[in-house]
mmCIF file with all atom_site columns, C-alpha atoms in Angstrom:
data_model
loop_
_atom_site.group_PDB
_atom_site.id
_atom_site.type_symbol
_atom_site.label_atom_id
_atom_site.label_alt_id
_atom_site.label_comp_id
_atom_site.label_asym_id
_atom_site.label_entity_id
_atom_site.label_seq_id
_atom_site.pdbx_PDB_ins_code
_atom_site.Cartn_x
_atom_site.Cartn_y
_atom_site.Cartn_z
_atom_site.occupancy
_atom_site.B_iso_or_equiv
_atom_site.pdbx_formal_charge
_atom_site.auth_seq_id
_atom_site.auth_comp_id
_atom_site.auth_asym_id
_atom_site.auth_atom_id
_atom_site.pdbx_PDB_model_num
ATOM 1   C CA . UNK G 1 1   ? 40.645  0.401   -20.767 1.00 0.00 ? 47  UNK G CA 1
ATOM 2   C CA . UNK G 1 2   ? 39.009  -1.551  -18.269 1.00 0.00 ? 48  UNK G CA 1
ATOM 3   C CA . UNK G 1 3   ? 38.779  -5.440  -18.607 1.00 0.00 ? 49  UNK G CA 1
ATOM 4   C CA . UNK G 1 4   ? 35.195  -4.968  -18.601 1.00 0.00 ? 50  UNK G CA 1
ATOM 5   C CA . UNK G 1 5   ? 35.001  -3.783  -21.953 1.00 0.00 ? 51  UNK G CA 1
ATOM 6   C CA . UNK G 1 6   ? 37.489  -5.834  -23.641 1.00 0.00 ? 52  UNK G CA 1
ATOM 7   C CA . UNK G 1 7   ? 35.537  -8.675  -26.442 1.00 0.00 ? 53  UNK G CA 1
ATOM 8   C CA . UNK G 1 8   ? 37.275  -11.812 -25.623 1.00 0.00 ? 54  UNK G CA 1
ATOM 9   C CA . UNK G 1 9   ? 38.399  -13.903 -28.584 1.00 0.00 ? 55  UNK G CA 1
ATOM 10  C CA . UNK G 1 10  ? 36.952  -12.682 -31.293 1.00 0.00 ? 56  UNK G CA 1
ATOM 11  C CA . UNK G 1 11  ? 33.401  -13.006 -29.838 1.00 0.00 ? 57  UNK G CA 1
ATOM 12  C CA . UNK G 1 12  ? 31.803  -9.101  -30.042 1.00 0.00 ? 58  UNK G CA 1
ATOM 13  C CA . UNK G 1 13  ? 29.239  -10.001 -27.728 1.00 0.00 ? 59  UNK G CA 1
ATOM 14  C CA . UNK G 1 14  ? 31.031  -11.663 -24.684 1.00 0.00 ? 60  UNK G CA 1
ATOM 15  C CA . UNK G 1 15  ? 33.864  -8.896  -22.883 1.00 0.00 ? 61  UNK G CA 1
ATOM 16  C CA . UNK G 1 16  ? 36.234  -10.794 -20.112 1.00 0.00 ? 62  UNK G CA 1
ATOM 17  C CA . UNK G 1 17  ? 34.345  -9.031  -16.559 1.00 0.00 ? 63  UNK G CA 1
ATOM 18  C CA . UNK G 1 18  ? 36.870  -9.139  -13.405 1.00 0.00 ? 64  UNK G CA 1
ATOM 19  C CA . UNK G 1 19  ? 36.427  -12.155 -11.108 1.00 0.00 ? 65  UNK G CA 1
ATOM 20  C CA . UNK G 1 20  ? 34.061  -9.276  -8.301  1.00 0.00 ? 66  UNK G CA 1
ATOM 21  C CA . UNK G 1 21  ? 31.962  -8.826  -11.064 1.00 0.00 ? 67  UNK G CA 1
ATOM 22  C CA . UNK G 1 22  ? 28.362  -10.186 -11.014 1.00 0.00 ? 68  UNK G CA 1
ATOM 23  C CA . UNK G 1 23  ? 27.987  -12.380 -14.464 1.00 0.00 ? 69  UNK G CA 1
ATOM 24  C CA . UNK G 1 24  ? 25.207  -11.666 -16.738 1.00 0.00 ? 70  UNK G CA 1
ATOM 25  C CA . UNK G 1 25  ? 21.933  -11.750 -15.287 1.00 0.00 ? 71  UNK G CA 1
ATOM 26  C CA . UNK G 1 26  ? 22.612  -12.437 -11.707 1.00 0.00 ? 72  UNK G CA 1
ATOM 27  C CA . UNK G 1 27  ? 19.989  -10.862 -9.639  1.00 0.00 ? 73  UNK G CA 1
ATOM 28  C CA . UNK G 1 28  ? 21.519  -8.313  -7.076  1.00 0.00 ? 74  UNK G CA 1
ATOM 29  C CA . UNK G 1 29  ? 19.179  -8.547  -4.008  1.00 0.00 ? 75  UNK G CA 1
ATOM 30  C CA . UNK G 1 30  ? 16.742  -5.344  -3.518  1.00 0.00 ? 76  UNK G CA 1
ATOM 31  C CA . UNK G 1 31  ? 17.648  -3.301  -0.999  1.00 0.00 ? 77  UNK G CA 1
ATOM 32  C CA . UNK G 1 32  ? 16.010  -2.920  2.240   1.00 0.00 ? 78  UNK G CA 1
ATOM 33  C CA . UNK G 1 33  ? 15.468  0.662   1.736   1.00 0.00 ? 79  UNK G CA 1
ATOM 34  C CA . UNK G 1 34  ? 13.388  0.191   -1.796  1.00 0.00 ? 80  UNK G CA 1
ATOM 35  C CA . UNK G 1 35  ? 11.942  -2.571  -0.009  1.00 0.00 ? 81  UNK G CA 1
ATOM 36  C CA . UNK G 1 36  ? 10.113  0.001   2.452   1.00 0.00 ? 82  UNK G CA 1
ATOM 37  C CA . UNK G 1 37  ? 9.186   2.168   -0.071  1.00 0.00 ? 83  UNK G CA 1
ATOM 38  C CA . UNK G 1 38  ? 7.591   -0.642  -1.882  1.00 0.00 ? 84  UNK G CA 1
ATOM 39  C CA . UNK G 1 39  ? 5.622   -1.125  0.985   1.00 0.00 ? 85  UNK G CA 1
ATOM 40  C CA . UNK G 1 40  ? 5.307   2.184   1.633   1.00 0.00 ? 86  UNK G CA 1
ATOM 41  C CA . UNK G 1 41  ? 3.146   2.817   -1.806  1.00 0.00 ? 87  UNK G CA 1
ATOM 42  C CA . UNK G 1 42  ? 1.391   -0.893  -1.174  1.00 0.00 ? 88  UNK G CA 1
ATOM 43  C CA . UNK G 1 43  ? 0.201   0.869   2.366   1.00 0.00 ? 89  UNK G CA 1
ATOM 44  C CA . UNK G 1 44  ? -1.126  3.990   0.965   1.00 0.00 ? 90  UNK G CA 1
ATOM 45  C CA . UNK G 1 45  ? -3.078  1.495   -2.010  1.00 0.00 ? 91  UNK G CA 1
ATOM 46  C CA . UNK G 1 46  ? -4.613  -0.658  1.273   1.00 0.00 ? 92  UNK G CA 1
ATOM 47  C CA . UNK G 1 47  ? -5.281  3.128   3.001   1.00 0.00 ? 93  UNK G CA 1
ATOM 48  C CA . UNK G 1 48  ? -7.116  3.989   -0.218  1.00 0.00 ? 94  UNK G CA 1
ATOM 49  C CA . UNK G 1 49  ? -8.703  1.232   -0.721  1.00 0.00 ? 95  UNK G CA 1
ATOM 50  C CA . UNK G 1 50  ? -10.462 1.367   3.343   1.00 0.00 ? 96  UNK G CA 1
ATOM 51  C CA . UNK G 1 51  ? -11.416 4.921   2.055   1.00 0.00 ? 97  UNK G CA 1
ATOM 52  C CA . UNK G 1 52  ? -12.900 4.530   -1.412  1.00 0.00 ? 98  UNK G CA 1
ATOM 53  C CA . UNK G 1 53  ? -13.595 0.980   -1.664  1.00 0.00 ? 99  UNK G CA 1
ATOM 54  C CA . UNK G 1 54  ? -17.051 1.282   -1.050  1.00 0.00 ? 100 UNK G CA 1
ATOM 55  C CA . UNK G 1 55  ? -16.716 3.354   -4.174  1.00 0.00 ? 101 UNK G CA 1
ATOM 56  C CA . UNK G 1 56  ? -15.391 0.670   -6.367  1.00 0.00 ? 102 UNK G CA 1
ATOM 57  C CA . UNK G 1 57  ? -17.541 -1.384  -4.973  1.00 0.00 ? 103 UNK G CA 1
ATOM 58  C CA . UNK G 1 58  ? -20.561 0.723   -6.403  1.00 0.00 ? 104 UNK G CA 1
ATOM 59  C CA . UNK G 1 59  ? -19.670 -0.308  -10.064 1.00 0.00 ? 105 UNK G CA 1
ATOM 60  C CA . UNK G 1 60  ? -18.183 -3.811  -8.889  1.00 0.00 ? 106 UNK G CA 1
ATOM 61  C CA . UNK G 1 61  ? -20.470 -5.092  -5.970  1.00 0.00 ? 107 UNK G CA 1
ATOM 62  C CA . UNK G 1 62  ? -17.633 -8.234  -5.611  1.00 0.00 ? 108 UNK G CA 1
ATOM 63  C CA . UNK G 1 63  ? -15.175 -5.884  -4.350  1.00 0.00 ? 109 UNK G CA 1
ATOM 64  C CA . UNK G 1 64  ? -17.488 -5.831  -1.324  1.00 0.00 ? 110 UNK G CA 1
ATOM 65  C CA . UNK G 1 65  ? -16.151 -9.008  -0.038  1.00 0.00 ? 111 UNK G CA 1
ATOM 66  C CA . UNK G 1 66  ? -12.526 -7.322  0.405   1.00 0.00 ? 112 UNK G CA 1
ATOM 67  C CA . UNK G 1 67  ? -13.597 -4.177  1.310   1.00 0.00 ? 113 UNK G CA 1
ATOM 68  C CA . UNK G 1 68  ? -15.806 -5.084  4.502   1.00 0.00 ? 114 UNK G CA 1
ATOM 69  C CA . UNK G 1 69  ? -12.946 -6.525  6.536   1.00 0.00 ? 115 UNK G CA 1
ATOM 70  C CA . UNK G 1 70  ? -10.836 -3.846  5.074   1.00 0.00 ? 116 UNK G CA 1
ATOM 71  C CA . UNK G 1 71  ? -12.754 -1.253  6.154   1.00 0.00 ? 117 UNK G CA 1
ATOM 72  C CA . UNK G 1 72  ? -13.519 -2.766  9.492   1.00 0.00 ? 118 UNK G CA 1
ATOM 73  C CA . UNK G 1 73  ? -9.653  -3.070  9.991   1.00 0.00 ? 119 UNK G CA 1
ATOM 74  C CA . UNK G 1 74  ? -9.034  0.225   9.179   1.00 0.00 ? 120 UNK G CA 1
ATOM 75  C CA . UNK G 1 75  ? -11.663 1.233   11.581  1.00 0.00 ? 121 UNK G CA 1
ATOM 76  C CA . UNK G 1 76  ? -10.228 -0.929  14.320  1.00 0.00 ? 122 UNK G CA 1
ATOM 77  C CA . UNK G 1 77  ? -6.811  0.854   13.515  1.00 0.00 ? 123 UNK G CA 1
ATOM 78  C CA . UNK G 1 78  ? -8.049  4.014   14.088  1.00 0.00 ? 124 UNK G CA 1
ATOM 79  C CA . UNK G 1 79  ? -10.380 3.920   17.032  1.00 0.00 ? 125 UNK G CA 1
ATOM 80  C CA . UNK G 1 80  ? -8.206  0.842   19.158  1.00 0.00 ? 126 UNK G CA 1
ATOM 81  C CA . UNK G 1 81  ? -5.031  2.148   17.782  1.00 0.00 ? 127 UNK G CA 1
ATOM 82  C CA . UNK G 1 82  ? -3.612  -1.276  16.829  1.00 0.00 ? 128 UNK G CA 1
ATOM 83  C CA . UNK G 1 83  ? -0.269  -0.893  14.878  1.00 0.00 ? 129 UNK G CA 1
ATOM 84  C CA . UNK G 1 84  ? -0.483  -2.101  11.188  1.00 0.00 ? 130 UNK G CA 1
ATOM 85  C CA . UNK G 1 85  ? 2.030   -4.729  10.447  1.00 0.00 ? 131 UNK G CA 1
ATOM 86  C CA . UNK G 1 86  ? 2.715   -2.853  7.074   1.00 0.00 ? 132 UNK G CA 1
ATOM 87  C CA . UNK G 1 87  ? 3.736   -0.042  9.626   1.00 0.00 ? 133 UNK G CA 1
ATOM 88  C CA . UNK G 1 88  ? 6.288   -2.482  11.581  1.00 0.00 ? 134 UNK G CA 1
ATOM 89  C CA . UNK G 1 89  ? 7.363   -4.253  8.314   1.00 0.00 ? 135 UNK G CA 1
ATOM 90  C CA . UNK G 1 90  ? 8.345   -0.680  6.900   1.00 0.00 ? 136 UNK G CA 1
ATOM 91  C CA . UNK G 1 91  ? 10.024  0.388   10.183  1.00 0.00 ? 137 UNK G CA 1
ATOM 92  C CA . UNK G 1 92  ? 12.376  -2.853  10.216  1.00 0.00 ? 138 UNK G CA 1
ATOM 93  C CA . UNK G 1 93  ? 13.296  -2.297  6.730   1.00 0.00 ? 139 UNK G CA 1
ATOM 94  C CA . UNK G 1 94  ? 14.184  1.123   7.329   1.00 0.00 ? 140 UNK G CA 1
ATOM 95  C CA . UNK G 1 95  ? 16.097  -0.026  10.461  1.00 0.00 ? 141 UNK G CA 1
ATOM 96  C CA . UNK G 1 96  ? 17.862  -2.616  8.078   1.00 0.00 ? 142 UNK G CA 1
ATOM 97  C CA . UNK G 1 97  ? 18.748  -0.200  5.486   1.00 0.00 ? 143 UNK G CA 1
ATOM 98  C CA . UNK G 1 98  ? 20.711  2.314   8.219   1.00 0.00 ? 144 UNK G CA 1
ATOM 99  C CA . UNK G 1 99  ? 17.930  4.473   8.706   1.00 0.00 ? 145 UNK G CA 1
ATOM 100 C CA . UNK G 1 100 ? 16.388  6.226   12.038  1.00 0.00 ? 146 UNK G CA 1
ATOM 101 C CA . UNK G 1 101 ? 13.641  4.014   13.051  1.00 0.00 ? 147 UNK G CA 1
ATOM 102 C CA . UNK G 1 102 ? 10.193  5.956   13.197  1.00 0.00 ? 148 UNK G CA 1
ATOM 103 C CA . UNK G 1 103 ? 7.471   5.949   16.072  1.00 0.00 ? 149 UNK G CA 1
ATOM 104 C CA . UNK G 1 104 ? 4.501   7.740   14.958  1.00 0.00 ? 150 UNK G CA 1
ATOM 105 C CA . UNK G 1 105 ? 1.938   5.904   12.498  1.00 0.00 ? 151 UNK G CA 1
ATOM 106 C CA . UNK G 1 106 ? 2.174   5.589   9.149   1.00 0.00 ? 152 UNK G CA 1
ATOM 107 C CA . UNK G 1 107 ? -0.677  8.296   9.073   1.00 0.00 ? 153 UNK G CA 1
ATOM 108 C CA . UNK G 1 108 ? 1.204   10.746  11.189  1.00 0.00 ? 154 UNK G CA 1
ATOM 109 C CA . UNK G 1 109 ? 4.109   9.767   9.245   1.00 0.00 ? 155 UNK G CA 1
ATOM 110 C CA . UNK G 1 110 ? 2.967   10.251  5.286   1.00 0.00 ? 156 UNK G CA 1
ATOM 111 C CA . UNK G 1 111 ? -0.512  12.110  5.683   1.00 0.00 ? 157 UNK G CA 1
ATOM 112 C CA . UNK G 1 112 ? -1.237  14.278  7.940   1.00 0.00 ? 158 UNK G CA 1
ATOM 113 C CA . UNK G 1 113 ? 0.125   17.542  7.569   1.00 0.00 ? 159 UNK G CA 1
ATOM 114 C CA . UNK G 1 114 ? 0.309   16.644  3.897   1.00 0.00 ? 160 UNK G CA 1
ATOM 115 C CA . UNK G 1 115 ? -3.121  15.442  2.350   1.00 0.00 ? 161 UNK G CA 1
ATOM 116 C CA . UNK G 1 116 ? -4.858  17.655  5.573   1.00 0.00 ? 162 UNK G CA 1
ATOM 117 C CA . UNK G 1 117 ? -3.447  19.741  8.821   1.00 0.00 ? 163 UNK G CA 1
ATOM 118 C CA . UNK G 1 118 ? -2.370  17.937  11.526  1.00 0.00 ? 164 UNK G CA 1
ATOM 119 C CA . UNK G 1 119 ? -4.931  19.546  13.977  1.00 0.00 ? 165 UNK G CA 1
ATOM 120 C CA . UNK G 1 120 ? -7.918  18.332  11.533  1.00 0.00 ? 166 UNK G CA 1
ATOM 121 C CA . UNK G 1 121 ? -7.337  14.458  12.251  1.00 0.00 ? 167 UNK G CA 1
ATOM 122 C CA . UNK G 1 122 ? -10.264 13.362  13.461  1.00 0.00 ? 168 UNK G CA 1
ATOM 123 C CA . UNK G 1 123 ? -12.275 15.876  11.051  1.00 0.00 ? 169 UNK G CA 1
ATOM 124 C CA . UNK G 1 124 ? -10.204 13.633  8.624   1.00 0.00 ? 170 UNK G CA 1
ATOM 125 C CA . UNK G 1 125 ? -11.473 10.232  9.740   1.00 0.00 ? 171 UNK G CA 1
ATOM 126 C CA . UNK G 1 126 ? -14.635 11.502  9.875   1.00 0.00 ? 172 UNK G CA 1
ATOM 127 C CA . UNK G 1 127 ? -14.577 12.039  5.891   1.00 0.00 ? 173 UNK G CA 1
ATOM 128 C CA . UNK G 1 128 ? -13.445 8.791   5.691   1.00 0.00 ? 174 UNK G CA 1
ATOM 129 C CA . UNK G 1 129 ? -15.438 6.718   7.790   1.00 0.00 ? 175 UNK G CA 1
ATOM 130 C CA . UNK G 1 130 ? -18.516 9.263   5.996   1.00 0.00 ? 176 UNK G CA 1
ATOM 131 C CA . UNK G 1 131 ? -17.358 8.453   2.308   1.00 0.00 ? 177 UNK G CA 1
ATOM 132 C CA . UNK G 1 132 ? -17.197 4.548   3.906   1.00 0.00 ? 178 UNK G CA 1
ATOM 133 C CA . UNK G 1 133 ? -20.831 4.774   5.162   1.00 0.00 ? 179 UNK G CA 1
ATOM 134 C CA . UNK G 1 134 ? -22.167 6.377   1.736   1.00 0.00 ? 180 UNK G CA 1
ATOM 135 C CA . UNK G 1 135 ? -20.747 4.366   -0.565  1.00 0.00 ? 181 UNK G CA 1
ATOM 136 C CA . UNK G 1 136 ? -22.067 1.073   1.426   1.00 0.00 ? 182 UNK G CA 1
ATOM 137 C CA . UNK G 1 137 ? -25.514 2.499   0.997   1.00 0.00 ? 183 UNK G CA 1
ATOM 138 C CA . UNK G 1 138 ? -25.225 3.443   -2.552  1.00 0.00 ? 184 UNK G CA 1
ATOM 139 C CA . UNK G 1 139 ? -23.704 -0.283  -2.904  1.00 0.00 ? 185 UNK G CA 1
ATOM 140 C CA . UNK G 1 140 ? -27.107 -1.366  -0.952  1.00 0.00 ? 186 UNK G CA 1
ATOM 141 C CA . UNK G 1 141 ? -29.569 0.563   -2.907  1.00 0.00 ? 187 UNK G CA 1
ATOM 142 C CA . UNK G 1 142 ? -28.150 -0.595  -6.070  1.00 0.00 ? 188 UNK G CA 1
ATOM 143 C CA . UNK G 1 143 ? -28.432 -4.378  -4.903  1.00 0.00 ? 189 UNK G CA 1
ATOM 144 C CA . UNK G 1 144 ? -32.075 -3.678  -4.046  1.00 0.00 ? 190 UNK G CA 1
ATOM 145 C CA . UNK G 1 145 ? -32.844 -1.881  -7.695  1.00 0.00 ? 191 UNK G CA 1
ATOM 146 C CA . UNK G 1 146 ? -31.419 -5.069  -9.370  1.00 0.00 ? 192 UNK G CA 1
ATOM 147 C CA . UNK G 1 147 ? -33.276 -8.201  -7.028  1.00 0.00 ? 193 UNK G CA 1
ATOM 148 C CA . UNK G 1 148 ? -36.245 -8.791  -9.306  1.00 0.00 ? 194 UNK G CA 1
ATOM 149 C CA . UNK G 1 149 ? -39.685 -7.819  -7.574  1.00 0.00 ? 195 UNK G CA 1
ATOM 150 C CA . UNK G 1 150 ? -41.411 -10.707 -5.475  1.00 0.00 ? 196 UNK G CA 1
ATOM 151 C CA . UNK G 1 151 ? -45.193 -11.002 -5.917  1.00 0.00 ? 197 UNK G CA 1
ATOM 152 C CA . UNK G 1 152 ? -47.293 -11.155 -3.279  1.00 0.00 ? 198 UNK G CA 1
#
């Protein structure tokens, strides 16, 4: 019987915990590990949103004031080759957490090869930067359909 389990004094609902153990509701701290797959999945949401944006943008014309400098970021990202700080925050964490510390991009890393073959990268940012273009115009034409007609 460990002294976990044992009630103390006739109270069912409190057991006597060894001195080590955490007391009820103490918050252990995340690990570093999680913590990079957290912003692992937040990456590929910002990656996403660069892509299809525009889209969401289409039935919400707000969203274009986030997805302009997102997309423009992304766009910088790609053709510069600036590092992403998501990309450096996820690399110390995994450093942190024992793990091998990556070089390639987060791209390299978690999409190619998986959503499209390796070879086809640029053929892949094409898409994207297309589906960018198109949605922006869509988002356009729709503005000028709903600005009431001027006389002249």
């Amino acid at each position: 019987v460990s002294l976990a389990s044992v009630p103390s004094r006739g109270r069912p609902d409190r057991t006597i915990r060894p001195a080590t153990a955490p007391a009820t509701g103490a918050r252990r701290p995340m690990s570093a590990g999680l913590l990079a797959d957290v912003v692992v999945v937040i990456h590929f949401g910002f990656v996403l949103f660069v892509v299809f944006g525009g889209l969401l943008a289409i039935w919400r014309p707000k969203v274009m004031w986030a997805h302009v400098p997102a997309a423009l970021y992304g766009l910088v990202v790609v053709t510069v080759g600036v590092t992403c700080p998501l990309t450096t925050v996820e690399r110390d964490l995994r450093e942190r957490a024992g793990e091998e510390r990556y070089r390639e991009s987060f791209i390299e890393r978690y999409v190619e090869g998986v959503l499209y073959p390796g070879e086809m990268l640029r053929e892949a940012q094409a898409a994207g930067v297309l589906v960018v273009i198109v949605s922006w115009l869509a988002v356009a034409a729709r503005a000028r359909r709903r600005r009431p007609a001027v006389a002249a």
